[in-house]
Short mmCIF file of C-alpha atoms in Angstrom, two decimals:
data_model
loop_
_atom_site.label_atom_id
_atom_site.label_comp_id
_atom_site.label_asym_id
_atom_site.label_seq_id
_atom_site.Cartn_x
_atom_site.Cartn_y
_atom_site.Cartn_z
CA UNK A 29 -10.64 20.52 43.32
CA UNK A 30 -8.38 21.24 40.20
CA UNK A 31 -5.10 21.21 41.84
CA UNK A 32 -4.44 17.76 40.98
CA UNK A 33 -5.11 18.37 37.63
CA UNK A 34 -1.81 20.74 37.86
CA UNK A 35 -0.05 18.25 38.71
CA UNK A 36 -0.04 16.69 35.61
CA UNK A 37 2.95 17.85 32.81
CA UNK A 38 0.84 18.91 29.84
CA UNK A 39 2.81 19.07 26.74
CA UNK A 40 2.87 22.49 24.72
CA UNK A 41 -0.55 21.22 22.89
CA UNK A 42 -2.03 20.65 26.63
CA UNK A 43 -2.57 17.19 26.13
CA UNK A 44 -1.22 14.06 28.02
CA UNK A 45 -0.38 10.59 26.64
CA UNK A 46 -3.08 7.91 28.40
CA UNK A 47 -2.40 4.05 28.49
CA UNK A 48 -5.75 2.20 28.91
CA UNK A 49 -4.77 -0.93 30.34
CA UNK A 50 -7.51 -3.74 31.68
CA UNK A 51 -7.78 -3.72 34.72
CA UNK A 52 -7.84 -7.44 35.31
CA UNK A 53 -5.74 -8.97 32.92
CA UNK A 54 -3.18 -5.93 32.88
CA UNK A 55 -3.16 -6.12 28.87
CA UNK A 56 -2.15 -2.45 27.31
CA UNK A 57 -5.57 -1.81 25.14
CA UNK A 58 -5.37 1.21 23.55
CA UNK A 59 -3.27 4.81 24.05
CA UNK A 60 -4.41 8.22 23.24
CA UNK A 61 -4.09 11.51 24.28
CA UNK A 62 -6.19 13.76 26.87
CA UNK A 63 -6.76 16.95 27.65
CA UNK A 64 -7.88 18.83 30.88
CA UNK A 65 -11.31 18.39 30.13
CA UNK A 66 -10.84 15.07 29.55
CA UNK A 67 -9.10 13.99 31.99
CA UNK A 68 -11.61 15.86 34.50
CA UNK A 69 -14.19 14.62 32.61
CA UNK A 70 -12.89 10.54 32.92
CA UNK A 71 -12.27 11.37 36.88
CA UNK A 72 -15.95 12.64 37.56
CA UNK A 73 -17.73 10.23 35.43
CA UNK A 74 -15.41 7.29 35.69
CA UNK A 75 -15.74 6.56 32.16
CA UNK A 76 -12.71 7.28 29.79
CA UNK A 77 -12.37 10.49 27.36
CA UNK A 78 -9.85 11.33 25.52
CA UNK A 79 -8.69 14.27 23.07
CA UNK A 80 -8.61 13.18 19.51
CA UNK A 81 -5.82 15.17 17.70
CA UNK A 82 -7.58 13.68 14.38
CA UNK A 83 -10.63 14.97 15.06
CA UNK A 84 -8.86 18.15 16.72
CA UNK A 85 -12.06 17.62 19.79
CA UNK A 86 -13.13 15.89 23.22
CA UNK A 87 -13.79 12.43 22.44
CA UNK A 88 -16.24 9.79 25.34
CA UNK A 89 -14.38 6.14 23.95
CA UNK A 90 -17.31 4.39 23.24
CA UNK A 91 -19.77 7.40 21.99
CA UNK A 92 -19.56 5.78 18.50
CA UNK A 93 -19.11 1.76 18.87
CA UNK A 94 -20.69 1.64 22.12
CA UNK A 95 -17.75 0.47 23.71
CA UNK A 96 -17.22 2.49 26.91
CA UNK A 97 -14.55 2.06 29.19
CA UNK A 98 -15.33 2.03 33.09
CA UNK A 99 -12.49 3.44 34.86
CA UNK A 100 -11.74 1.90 37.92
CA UNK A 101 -8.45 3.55 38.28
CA UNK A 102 -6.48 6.54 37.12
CA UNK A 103 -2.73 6.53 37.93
CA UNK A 104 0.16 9.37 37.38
CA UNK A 105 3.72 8.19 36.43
CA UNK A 106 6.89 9.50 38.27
CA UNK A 107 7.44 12.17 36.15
CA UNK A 108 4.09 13.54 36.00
CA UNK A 109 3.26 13.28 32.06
CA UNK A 110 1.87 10.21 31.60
CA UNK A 111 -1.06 9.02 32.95
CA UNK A 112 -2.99 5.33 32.51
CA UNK A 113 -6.56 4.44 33.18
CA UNK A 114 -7.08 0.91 34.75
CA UNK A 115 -10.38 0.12 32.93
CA UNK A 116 -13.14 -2.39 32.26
CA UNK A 117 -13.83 -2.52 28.93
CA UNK A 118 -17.12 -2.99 27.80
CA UNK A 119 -18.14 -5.54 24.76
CA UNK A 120 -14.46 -6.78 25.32
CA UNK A 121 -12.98 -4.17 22.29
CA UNK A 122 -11.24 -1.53 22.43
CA UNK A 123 -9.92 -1.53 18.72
CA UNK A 124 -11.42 -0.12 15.99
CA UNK A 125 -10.49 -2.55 14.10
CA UNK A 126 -13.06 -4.67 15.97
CA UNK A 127 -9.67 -6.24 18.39
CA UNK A 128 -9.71 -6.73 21.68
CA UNK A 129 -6.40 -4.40 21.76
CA UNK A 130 -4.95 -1.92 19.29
CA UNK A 131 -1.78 -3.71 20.04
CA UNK A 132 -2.60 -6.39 17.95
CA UNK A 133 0.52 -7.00 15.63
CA UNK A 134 4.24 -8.48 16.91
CA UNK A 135 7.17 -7.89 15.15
CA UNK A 136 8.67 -11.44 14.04
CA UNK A 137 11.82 -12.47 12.20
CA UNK A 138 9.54 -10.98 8.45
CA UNK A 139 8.26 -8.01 9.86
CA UNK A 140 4.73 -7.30 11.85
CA UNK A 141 2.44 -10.37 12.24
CA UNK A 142 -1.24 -9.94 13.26
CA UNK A 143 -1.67 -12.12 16.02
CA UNK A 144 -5.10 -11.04 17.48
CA UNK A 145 -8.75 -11.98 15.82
CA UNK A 146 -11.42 -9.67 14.49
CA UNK A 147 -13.97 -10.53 17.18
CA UNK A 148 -16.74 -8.14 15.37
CA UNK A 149 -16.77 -6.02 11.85
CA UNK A 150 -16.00 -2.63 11.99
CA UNK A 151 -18.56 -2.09 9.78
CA UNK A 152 -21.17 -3.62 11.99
CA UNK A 153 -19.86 -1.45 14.85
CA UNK A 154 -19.44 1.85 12.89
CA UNK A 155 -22.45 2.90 11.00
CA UNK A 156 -21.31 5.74 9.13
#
């Protein structure tokens, strides 16, 4: 059941850079990292978890905000070592800064411009 998991290139922390990318607009959302656990963890519940190096621990995206990500789709690169869920993403944000994306700023001819709205408070979403 695991051998697929061996398939992946951990790095020398055992984690794996993830892309989560919607599934049906193909916008990049978010990246993180994942460990084995994770990663076993996203494939048998088809929700995403990641490894936060932060919080040096196993991390279910939405456990906090409430914003869960249904995975639809996990898929491997060509050289094994990185890996991006195709997701749903639930309450439309995946930031948070309360965004839709965590990709939110473009570099323009004065530096980085923030192009994409607040669509909800952190504060509201975070109650700590």
């Amino acid at each position: 059941m695991s051998a697929w998991l061996d398939e992946i290139k951990w790095d020398d922390k055992g984690l794996v850079p993830v892309i989560a990318q919607d599934r049906a607009t193909g916008r990049v959302l978010m990246f993180a990292y994942a460990n084995r656990e994770a990663v076993a963890l996203t494939a048998e519940k088809r929700t995403a978890h990641y490894y936060t190096r932060s919080r040096g621990r196993l991390w279910h995206k939405g456990e906090e905000s409430g914003h869960f990500q249904d995975v639809y789709e996990i898929r491997l690169d060509c050289d094994g070592d990185v890996l991006i869920y195709l997701i749903d993403q639930q309450g439309g944000i995946a930031c948070h800064t309360g965004r839709q994306s965590c990709f939110f700023r473009v570099l323009q001819a004065d530096g980085w411009v923030t192009v994409d709205p607040v669509l909800k408070d952190p504060h509201d979403i975070y109650k700590h």
